[in-house]
Amino acid sequence: MEDVRVTAPDLARRALIEKTQGRLVLAAAGFATLFGAVAVKLALATVLMPLRPPPEKPLIVAPPPASPDLPDPAAPRVARAGIVDRNGQVLALSLPIAELYANPREVIDPAKIADQLVRVVPRLDRATITQRLTANKAFVYLARELSPSEELAINDLGIPGLYFQISERRHYPLGRVAAQVLGGVDVDERGVAGAERAFDARLRTDPAPLRLSLDVRVQAVVREELLAAMTEFQAIGASGIVMDVRTGEVLAMVSLPDYDANAFGSTPPDDRFNRAITGLFEPGSTFKLQTAAMALDSGAAHLWDQFDASQPIHIGRFTITDFEGKHRWLYLPEVLAYSSNLGAAHIALTVGAERQRAWLRAMGFFERVGIELPEAARPLVPAVTNWREVATMTIGFGHGIAVSPLHVVRGTAAIANGGVVLRPTILALPDGAAPAGTRVMQESTSAVMRRLMRLVVTEGYGKKADVPGYFVGGKTGTAEKVGVHGYRKHTNVSAFVGVFPMNAPRYAVYMMLDEPHGNAATGFFSTAGQVSAPAAGRVIARIGPMLGLFPETENAAAIEASLAIPLQPSRGMPSARPPIATLAPPALPAAATGANTPPRAAPPRDGRHEAALPAPPSLLAAFSPGVAEAGLAPR
């Protein structure tokens, strides 16, 4: 045998090799186990139990706010409630959109980022974006109301420091329908006009839709007929209202010109102007209903009383006349039917200034009309120191005072509904609701006035508003507009206010044209009986069936008989109050009263006629101290 000698270093080397081999075996086993687990996991994830893949292009989510300047994207956001009409038709709703904001402190190259953003969203301004990205702030808005495609394009850029925030955009699906009533919102979805402003807190806190009293069907009809009349007679503006005389609910409120509610921010102020509640106009002869009602209700006048309309009333340097008047003494029904300024002035003097002021105050003509819309204007009313004899007379036929069309509608509704003044509302009331009102006259007075209103349409200058089977009653009113140097000749506000059906009043209709021009069909007259009354009649004929009212044909004769009243009633005919001694009017100069002047024969009736006031001084002068003659024409 051969002896092999192993040295100590060899033994040490062999021991190290064996130790290393053991470690390599353990490492190999560990790696084999690890790769085996990965292989099993992959098999489960891709073959045996595949999972839904994440979105191909996930959106960037904003980090938690690190400063009070940053909004909290995770905070709960309540969508602005929608607005619907009384039948549930959507008038306004909020659509989800994205907003882009940035933290400039996280941005590396503002100029480069601005170039990238403008490239994918060309409507952005490069200089503005660069300026905002270089600001020493933790939060700046870069773009609002991004479309889904724009949001995706920006997200694909993958720019650090840019974030998206979910927001809303107000949308009005019907465009121009009730634009002035709905109003609009600002970029932060806060109401700034109309119902959006009036009910802003409600719309931001309660997600339930806000139900308005409007009926989009009625609104559309009123707008269509008003626009047609405005176009035909070349008026600069127009206004229309339909109101429930029993509840005060406004079913339609139109003001022309109007605008697309979706373009509220870029609409001229003139188009946003709501003539129905913001515009103040002299009501003209529509106010004669108030004069007659206050005289009958107070007992100051009776149906059979006659008033001198045979000659003008001269006061100082001024004169009150009737345009194409009858030139004779008129019974009270004739004063309304023929729209006599002279007769109305004498009736107002019979009532007296104090009772006239009290009546108009009770009717709400001294205050804002009370509707929820913030644009409602305060009437222009003479001060008590200026409410002298001349003001009493001119206000008696609707001059020397300026109110909104809705004031006229509310006052007329109170005359027709039994004598109760109601607050107009733009909110739909629960079915069967009976809102509280203020009684301002006896029911018997209202009953007589309904017959007189019907008389104006059957025998007076409101004939073109009549609709068979609907028993329309109302009053025309034509008032010259006020200019810098007094009233502007042949520049009128022509309006008709009516109620139907007069045997059971339900709805008031008001149609007004601002500065209409007559044409050959009207004999070139622009009076209310020619330009506004026909439009009101067309509206009534179209909306009646929509509102569940159909023409009454079977009992038409009996109903007409119940509403009939003679133009010249006999003494002792039932009136608003039991007969009492007629109050003597305040003393006037002989020239003003026409004393000892025999009545003249009445000329043939002219259907074109509508009372008008010849060229008085400016209405504004009536509200200045020391001016008592406002509302009269120079002799």
XYZ file of C-alpha atoms in Angstrom:
635
model
C 0.000 0.000 0.000
C 1.005 3.419 -0.795
C 0.777 5.903 1.885
C -0.725 9.275 0.987
C 0.071 12.058 3.146
C -2.587 14.809 3.463
C -1.464 17.958 4.850
C -3.482 20.122 7.102
C -4.119 22.757 4.429
C -5.570 20.095 2.128
C -7.932 18.942 4.798
C -9.051 22.460 5.421
C -9.637 23.027 1.688
C -11.664 19.839 1.352
C -13.820 20.779 4.316
C -14.496 24.215 2.776
C -15.502 22.626 -0.553
C -17.967 20.298 1.167
C -19.399 23.184 3.130
C -19.818 25.274 -0.033
C -21.512 22.426 -1.855
C -24.071 22.164 0.957
C -24.810 25.871 0.764
C -25.235 25.687 -2.999
C -27.708 22.858 -2.611
C -29.707 24.870 -0.093
C -29.686 27.973 -2.317
C -30.794 25.952 -5.316
C -33.613 24.454 -3.317
C -34.702 27.923 -2.167
C -34.723 29.337 -5.672
C -36.572 26.267 -6.942
C -39.215 26.780 -4.265
C -39.507 30.536 -5.074
C -39.851 30.011 -8.798
C -42.302 27.207 -8.169
C -44.495 29.553 -6.101
C -44.324 32.213 -8.798
C -45.259 29.661 -11.424
C -48.232 28.492 -9.353
C -49.373 32.098 -8.796
C -49.111 32.858 -12.492
C -51.063 29.751 -13.328
C -53.799 30.741 -10.899
C -53.931 34.360 -12.106
C -53.858 33.641 -15.826
C -55.342 30.190 -16.301
C -57.162 28.804 -13.310
C -58.535 31.987 -11.644
C -57.973 34.974 -13.950
C -58.783 38.437 -12.516
C -60.451 41.383 -14.349
C -57.664 43.570 -15.689
C -57.478 47.129 -14.370
C -58.510 50.015 -16.682
C -56.175 50.337 -19.590
C -55.637 54.050 -18.860
C -56.331 54.782 -15.217
C -56.998 58.389 -14.250
C -54.619 60.277 -12.045
C -56.026 60.604 -8.536
C -55.124 63.610 -6.463
C -53.124 62.993 -3.278
C -54.500 63.983 0.119
C -54.376 67.768 0.560
C -51.260 69.023 2.220
C -52.458 72.596 2.619
C -55.699 74.454 3.374
C -55.562 75.850 -0.180
C -56.154 72.409 -1.636
C -59.705 71.037 -2.005
C -60.395 67.567 -0.747
C -61.290 65.430 -3.790
C -62.504 62.663 -1.502
C -64.969 64.897 0.300
C -68.646 64.044 -0.378
C -70.160 66.297 -3.071
C -73.913 66.812 -3.295
C -75.078 67.415 -6.865
C -77.146 70.552 -7.438
C -80.765 69.481 -7.560
C -82.676 69.612 -10.805
C -85.613 71.905 -11.584
C -88.823 70.579 -13.134
C -92.127 72.102 -14.178
C -95.447 71.264 -12.506
C -95.767 68.112 -14.646
C -92.234 66.842 -14.045
C -90.675 68.099 -17.286
C -86.973 68.744 -16.671
C -86.040 72.412 -16.904
C -82.548 72.328 -15.389
C -80.111 69.613 -14.332
C -76.428 69.249 -13.493
C -74.172 67.063 -15.651
C -70.906 65.558 -14.293
C -67.736 67.035 -15.796
C -64.000 67.128 -14.940
C -61.914 70.076 -13.845
C -58.125 70.253 -14.168
C -56.048 71.761 -11.410
C -52.382 71.690 -10.457
C -49.987 72.061 -7.563
C -47.359 74.438 -9.022
C -44.853 73.330 -6.380
C -44.798 69.871 -7.960
C -44.418 71.132 -11.526
C -40.955 70.864 -13.124
C -41.189 72.727 -16.448
C -44.237 75.073 -16.615
C -43.555 76.268 -20.179
C -43.268 72.746 -21.543
C -46.404 71.635 -19.687
C -48.334 74.634 -21.042
C -47.320 73.672 -24.580
C -48.471 70.097 -24.021
C -51.838 71.152 -22.592
C -52.547 73.635 -25.380
C -51.711 70.969 -27.930
C -54.380 68.577 -26.616
C -56.896 71.264 -25.574
C -56.531 74.127 -28.091
C -59.088 76.369 -26.358
C -56.672 76.895 -23.449
C -54.476 79.987 -23.387
C -50.772 79.195 -23.184
C -49.790 82.420 -21.400
C -52.481 81.991 -18.760
C -51.506 78.368 -18.111
C -47.832 79.303 -17.790
C -48.634 82.133 -15.397
C -50.718 79.894 -13.161
C -48.144 77.086 -13.135
C -45.438 79.498 -11.977
C -47.535 80.923 -9.141
C -46.334 80.442 -5.596
C -49.424 78.491 -4.592
C -50.356 74.924 -3.764
C -53.529 74.951 -5.864
C -54.507 76.599 -9.157
C -57.305 75.841 -11.619
C -56.123 75.224 -15.171
C -59.339 74.250 -16.988
C -63.000 73.735 -16.221
C -65.758 71.843 -17.981
C -63.463 69.349 -19.684
C -65.096 66.887 -22.031
C -64.365 63.164 -21.529
C -62.061 63.122 -24.569
C -60.122 66.145 -23.294
C -59.815 64.579 -19.868
C -58.438 61.368 -21.386
C -55.974 63.250 -23.612
C -54.569 65.193 -20.658
C -54.350 62.057 -18.561
C -52.326 60.352 -21.314
C -49.664 63.038 -20.969
C -48.809 61.668 -17.502
C -47.623 65.016 -16.170
C -46.789 65.032 -12.435
C -48.540 67.726 -10.415
C -51.716 67.790 -12.532
C -54.947 66.431 -11.075
C -58.588 66.006 -12.006
C -61.574 66.907 -9.883
C -65.147 65.792 -10.546
C -67.513 68.753 -10.887
C -70.844 69.680 -12.514
C -72.144 71.799 -15.340
C -75.666 73.238 -15.278
C -77.667 72.340 -18.355
C -81.057 73.610 -19.516
C -82.434 71.052 -21.979
C -85.273 73.289 -23.252
C -83.003 76.203 -24.126
C -85.045 79.408 -24.291
C -88.081 78.106 -22.416
C -88.510 80.198 -19.245
C -84.920 81.417 -19.469
C -85.490 84.594 -17.412
C -87.453 82.649 -14.806
C -84.781 79.982 -14.382
C -81.888 82.451 -14.333
C -78.402 80.971 -14.208
C -75.388 79.909 -12.146
C -71.739 80.966 -12.001
C -68.681 78.774 -12.571
C -68.967 77.423 -9.041
C -72.578 76.292 -9.611
C -74.044 78.964 -7.365
C -77.245 80.688 -8.440
C -76.858 84.272 -9.616
C -80.287 85.030 -11.137
C -83.876 83.852 -11.308
C -85.018 80.680 -9.581
C -81.426 79.438 -9.444
C -80.608 82.332 -7.132
C -83.885 82.449 -5.234
C -83.648 78.776 -4.231
C -79.863 78.396 -4.256
C -79.581 77.021 -0.724
C -82.396 74.543 -1.352
C -80.862 73.337 -4.623
C -77.416 72.823 -3.061
C -78.571 70.921 0.018
C -81.614 68.913 -1.053
C -81.119 66.555 -4.023
C -84.868 66.273 -4.689
C -85.970 68.166 -7.833
C -87.439 71.622 -7.280
C -90.961 71.693 -8.741
C -92.037 74.998 -10.223
C -95.566 76.124 -10.984
C -94.717 76.639 -14.656
C -96.338 74.464 -17.301
C -93.946 74.209 -20.256
C -96.867 73.610 -22.623
C -98.537 76.862 -21.600
C -95.173 78.630 -21.554
C -94.485 77.531 -25.123
C -97.900 78.691 -26.371
C -97.577 82.121 -24.740
C -94.085 82.589 -26.154
C -95.118 81.498 -29.629
C -98.127 83.828 -29.804
C -96.235 86.689 -28.180
C -93.336 86.327 -30.620
C -95.733 86.240 -33.566
C -97.449 89.448 -32.406
C -94.121 91.096 -31.626
C -92.862 90.265 -35.108
C -96.069 91.315 -36.872
C -96.225 94.691 -35.159
C -92.455 95.293 -35.005
C -92.385 95.783 -31.240
C -89.090 96.129 -29.389
C -90.215 93.792 -26.619
C -93.119 91.862 -25.180
C -94.331 90.159 -22.036
C -96.896 87.471 -21.300
C -98.222 85.924 -18.078
C -100.708 83.180 -17.224
C -101.685 82.847 -13.545
C -104.154 80.721 -11.615
C -106.488 83.263 -9.991
C -107.407 80.817 -7.192
C -103.880 79.981 -6.004
C -101.540 82.630 -7.398
C -99.464 79.994 -9.211
C -97.761 81.395 -12.306
C -98.148 78.895 -15.151
C -96.299 80.968 -17.739
C -94.038 83.986 -17.638
C -92.520 85.142 -20.915
C -90.334 88.131 -21.650
C -89.048 88.921 -25.139
C -86.397 89.166 -26.353
C -85.104 86.129 -24.518
C -82.022 83.909 -24.772
C -80.766 80.342 -24.509
C -80.423 79.644 -20.794
C -77.285 77.576 -21.512
C -75.553 80.784 -22.660
C -76.473 82.842 -19.603
C -72.961 84.189 -19.041
C -72.589 85.539 -22.579
C -76.130 86.941 -22.922
C -76.568 90.738 -23.190
C -78.271 92.327 -20.157
C -81.149 93.539 -22.338
C -82.079 89.949 -23.163
C -81.835 88.858 -19.520
C -84.203 91.687 -18.519
C -87.509 90.213 -17.353
C -90.232 92.627 -18.410
C -92.867 90.675 -16.486
C -91.485 91.525 -13.035
C -88.562 93.918 -13.489
C -90.064 96.190 -16.102
C -92.143 99.061 -14.719
C -94.779 100.514 -17.025
C -97.744 102.803 -16.627
C -100.660 100.355 -16.677
C -102.898 102.640 -18.714
C -106.545 101.732 -19.044
C -106.122 98.308 -17.413
C -106.123 100.326 -14.161
C -109.694 101.466 -14.784
C -110.798 98.090 -13.398
C -109.275 99.137 -10.067
C -110.978 102.522 -10.231
C -114.396 101.018 -10.926
C -113.977 98.307 -8.278
C -112.980 100.742 -5.534
C -115.891 103.046 -6.383
C -118.458 100.244 -6.351
C -117.078 98.548 -3.256
C -116.974 101.781 -1.252
C -120.428 102.819 -2.374
C -119.058 105.995 -3.889
C -120.610 105.100 -7.231
C -123.297 102.821 -8.653
C -123.783 101.131 -11.973
C -126.445 103.646 -12.999
C -124.349 106.717 -12.155
C -123.298 108.914 -15.057
C -119.997 110.742 -15.441
C -119.220 113.692 -17.643
C -117.173 112.683 -20.671
C -118.634 115.384 -22.889
C -115.677 117.739 -22.764
C -112.033 117.785 -21.667
C -110.961 118.463 -18.091
C -108.699 121.513 -17.826
C -106.436 121.905 -14.818
C -103.917 124.704 -14.916
C -101.882 124.384 -18.096
C -102.960 120.816 -18.757
C -105.876 118.938 -20.250
C -107.325 115.440 -19.902
C -109.126 114.134 -22.973
C -110.526 110.962 -24.474
C -109.032 109.739 -27.720
C -111.978 109.483 -30.127
C -114.302 109.753 -27.131
C -118.089 109.660 -27.054
C -118.433 113.358 -26.157
C -121.374 112.774 -23.817
C -122.178 111.689 -20.290
C -121.365 107.998 -19.782
C -122.801 105.406 -17.431
C -120.250 103.562 -15.332
C -120.336 100.418 -17.558
C -119.778 102.640 -20.589
C -116.728 104.215 -18.945
C -115.092 100.774 -18.887
C -116.420 99.515 -22.207
C -115.369 102.661 -24.075
C -112.246 103.163 -21.931
C -112.959 106.783 -21.086
C -110.192 108.729 -19.382
C -112.636 111.488 -18.517
C -115.121 109.112 -16.931
C -112.396 107.307 -14.962
C -111.007 110.619 -13.728
C -114.428 111.677 -12.423
C -114.933 108.279 -10.768
C -111.536 108.582 -9.062
C -112.420 112.051 -7.775
C -115.675 110.661 -6.414
C -113.725 108.034 -4.462
C -111.146 110.541 -3.260
C -107.374 110.460 -2.917
C -107.299 108.959 0.560
C -109.503 105.977 -0.274
C -107.716 105.552 -3.595
C -104.343 105.275 -1.852
C -105.743 102.859 0.721
C -107.231 100.674 -2.016
C -104.072 100.518 -4.105
C -101.978 99.817 -1.021
C -104.266 96.926 -0.054
C -103.988 95.603 -3.622
C -100.198 95.542 -3.290
C -99.386 98.259 -5.812
C -97.072 100.052 -3.397
C -94.696 97.145 -2.760
C -92.824 94.479 -4.704
C -95.181 91.930 -6.120
C -94.121 89.228 -3.652
C -93.027 86.496 -6.061
C -89.905 84.580 -5.053
C -87.767 85.787 -7.966
C -85.155 88.326 -6.819
C -85.547 90.521 -9.906
C -89.004 91.774 -8.864
C -88.955 95.586 -8.889
C -90.591 98.067 -6.551
C -93.341 100.194 -8.197
C -92.907 103.915 -8.775
C -95.625 105.630 -6.766
C -96.080 109.371 -6.127
C -95.304 110.562 -2.641
C -98.298 111.356 -0.475
C -97.415 115.058 -0.687
C -97.753 114.871 -4.469
C -100.934 112.794 -4.413
C -103.244 115.698 -5.036
C -106.287 116.138 -7.181
C -104.500 115.806 -10.490
C -102.678 112.640 -9.382
C -105.960 111.135 -8.189
C -107.497 111.688 -11.617
C -104.560 110.455 -13.722
C -103.954 107.393 -11.578
C -107.653 106.642 -12.011
C -106.930 105.832 -15.656
C -103.463 104.326 -15.144
C -101.081 107.246 -15.603
C -98.734 108.769 -13.037
C -97.915 105.373 -11.493
C -95.631 102.630 -12.801
C -96.003 98.963 -11.870
C -94.870 95.632 -13.285
C -97.131 93.477 -15.477
C -97.393 90.923 -12.664
C -98.797 93.648 -10.409
C -101.570 94.206 -12.953
C -102.259 90.471 -13.186
C -102.441 90.056 -9.412
C -104.769 93.038 -9.027
C -107.042 91.837 -11.824
C -107.104 88.322 -10.388
C -108.263 89.721 -7.038
C -111.112 91.558 -8.762
C -112.242 88.369 -10.518
C -111.681 85.666 -7.882
C -114.118 86.974 -5.283
C -112.047 89.820 -3.882
C -108.963 88.100 -2.408
C -105.418 89.288 -3.101
C -103.019 86.351 -3.405
C -99.257 86.319 -3.411
C -98.003 85.179 -6.820
C -95.693 82.179 -6.627
C -93.375 80.366 -8.975
C -93.510 77.194 -6.866
C -96.051 74.463 -7.536
C -98.466 74.062 -4.645
C -99.706 70.672 -3.457
C -102.904 69.517 -5.100
C -105.905 70.977 -3.329
C -103.860 73.595 -1.483
C -105.741 76.789 -0.647
C -103.188 79.547 -0.051
C -104.084 82.267 2.390
C -104.955 85.629 0.891
C -106.194 89.032 1.970
C -109.776 90.030 1.285
C -109.903 93.511 -0.199
C -113.491 93.730 -1.465
C -116.887 92.172 -1.040
C -117.790 89.123 -3.082
C -120.749 91.060 -4.449
C -118.363 93.688 -5.835
C -116.315 90.979 -7.510
C -119.459 89.489 -9.049
C -120.429 92.844 -10.561
C -116.892 93.458 -11.804
C -116.832 90.085 -13.555
C -119.901 91.141 -15.513
C -118.310 94.484 -16.361
C -115.111 92.735 -17.517
C -117.204 90.497 -19.746
C -118.979 93.586 -21.081
C -115.631 95.072 -22.176
C -115.022 91.998 -24.339
C -118.541 91.675 -25.751
C -119.421 95.347 -26.253
C -116.210 97.316 -25.737
C -112.722 97.463 -27.150
C -111.651 93.986 -26.047
C -113.778 92.182 -28.639
C -110.802 90.640 -30.405
C -109.891 88.736 -27.236
C -113.183 86.843 -27.151
C -113.134 83.067 -27.611
C -116.458 81.264 -28.062
C -117.280 79.073 -25.097
C -114.681 80.553 -22.747
C -116.552 83.732 -21.676
C -113.447 85.891 -21.566
C -113.528 89.119 -19.591
C -110.832 91.728 -19.329
C -109.578 95.194 -20.117
C -107.389 96.796 -22.727
C -104.736 99.320 -21.804
C -102.635 101.584 -24.014
C -100.200 103.975 -22.367
C -97.702 106.281 -24.010
C -94.133 105.704 -22.848
C -92.199 108.267 -20.868
C -89.292 110.022 -22.546
C -86.754 112.632 -21.521
C -89.103 115.503 -22.355
C -92.405 113.928 -21.356
C -94.620 111.343 -22.962
C -93.579 110.161 -26.420
C -96.405 110.457 -28.941
C -97.332 107.242 -30.750
C -94.853 105.236 -28.660
C -97.106 102.922 -26.690
C -97.142 100.036 -24.288
C -100.210 98.097 -25.407
C -101.569 95.448 -23.051
C -104.615 93.288 -22.512
C -105.369 91.594 -19.215
C -108.171 89.042 -19.123
C -109.658 86.253 -17.047
C -111.509 83.157 -18.223
C -114.080 81.770 -17.853
C -115.874 84.678 -16.199
C -118.700 82.503 -14.874
C -116.133 80.506 -12.837
C -112.769 82.319 -13.027
C -109.728 80.064 -13.267
C -106.892 81.755 -15.133
C -105.685 85.285 -15.811
C -103.890 86.036 -19.083
C -101.762 89.115 -19.734
C -100.265 90.028 -23.115
C -98.214 93.185 -23.626
C -96.298 94.624 -26.588
C -93.649 97.288 -26.038
C -93.679 99.970 -28.767
C -95.758 98.133 -31.379
C -96.447 99.645 -34.788
C -99.834 99.316 -36.407
C -100.235 97.979 -39.929
C -102.893 97.961 -42.616
C -104.819 95.205 -40.846
C -105.233 97.403 -37.756
C -105.837 100.646 -39.625
C -102.292 101.566 -38.551
C -103.444 101.773 -34.921
C -101.158 100.226 -32.317
C -103.701 100.227 -29.494
C -104.164 97.227 -27.236
C -107.520 96.292 -28.692
C -105.849 95.866 -32.071
C -102.444 94.328 -31.282
C -102.596 92.629 -27.862
C -106.191 91.471 -27.429
C -106.103 89.161 -30.495
C -102.947 87.452 -29.187
C -104.602 86.937 -25.797
C -107.592 85.330 -27.478
C -105.364 82.920 -29.392
C -103.542 81.979 -26.206
C -106.806 81.276 -24.371
C -108.112 79.136 -27.230
C -104.948 77.020 -27.220
C -104.219 76.627 -23.508
C -107.810 76.044 -22.381
C -107.884 72.370 -23.424
C -104.348 71.860 -22.059
C -105.584 72.980 -18.660
C -108.695 70.797 -18.759
C -111.077 73.592 -19.742
C -113.126 72.979 -22.863
C -115.473 75.431 -24.612
C -118.946 75.424 -23.093
C -121.484 75.193 -25.910
C -124.568 73.536 -24.462
C -125.244 76.139 -21.772
C -123.591 79.084 -23.511
C -126.790 81.127 -23.819
C -127.684 80.722 -20.164
C -124.177 81.602 -19.033
C -124.075 84.671 -21.258
C -127.406 85.765 -19.827
C -126.081 85.404 -16.280
C -123.064 87.571 -17.152
C -124.932 90.172 -19.175
C -125.088 93.736 -17.970
C -126.482 96.709 -19.932
C -124.251 99.552 -21.026
C -126.831 101.949 -19.580
C -128.296 100.308 -16.425
C -131.525 101.549 -14.965
C -131.491 103.117 -11.544
C -131.814 100.625 -8.712
C -130.124 97.764 -10.570
C -128.301 95.468 -8.080
C -124.821 96.852 -7.492
C -121.907 96.023 -5.258
C -123.554 97.551 -2.185
C -127.127 98.399 -1.280
C -128.049 101.800 -2.768
C -126.779 104.675 -0.686
C -126.631 108.391 -1.237
C -124.212 109.209 -4.022
C -121.154 111.005 -2.726
C -120.504 114.355 -4.298
C -117.133 114.634 -6.053
C -114.662 117.269 -4.893
C -115.405 120.733 -6.227
C -113.771 121.499 -9.546
C -113.742 124.605 -11.725
C -116.728 124.865 -14.021
C -114.507 124.126 -17.000
C -113.339 120.917 -15.378
C -116.711 119.590 -14.277
C -118.617 120.547 -17.366
C -121.417 121.869 -15.171
C -124.537 123.110 -16.939
C -123.299 121.603 -20.184
C -125.928 119.503 -21.949
C -124.822 116.029 -23.003
C -123.853 115.716 -26.631
C -125.085 113.035 -28.974
C -122.805 110.036 -29.018
C -120.933 109.509 -32.312
C -120.916 106.076 -33.974
C -118.754 103.579 -32.092
C -115.275 103.077 -33.560
C -113.804 99.650 -32.876
C -110.296 100.983 -33.392
C -110.569 103.216 -30.366
C -108.525 102.834 -27.229
C -108.245 105.636 -24.699
C -104.935 107.435 -24.826
C -103.501 110.398 -23.000
C -102.160 113.264 -25.097
C -98.561 114.239 -24.352
C -98.336 114.808 -20.613
C -95.002 115.680 -19.012
C -92.621 113.010 -17.814
C -93.846 110.484 -15.288
C -90.665 111.064 -13.361
C -91.759 114.624 -12.710
C -94.795 113.256 -10.880
C -92.465 111.856 -8.242
C -90.596 115.128 -7.731
C -91.674 117.498 -4.968
C -93.792 120.408 -6.062
C -95.014 118.905 -9.321
C -98.756 118.327 -9.168
C -99.678 118.452 -12.828
C -97.863 115.299 -13.966
C -99.872 112.977 -16.154
C -101.736 115.698 -18.036
C -101.294 117.055 -21.516
C -100.463 120.692 -22.291
C -103.513 122.552 -23.423
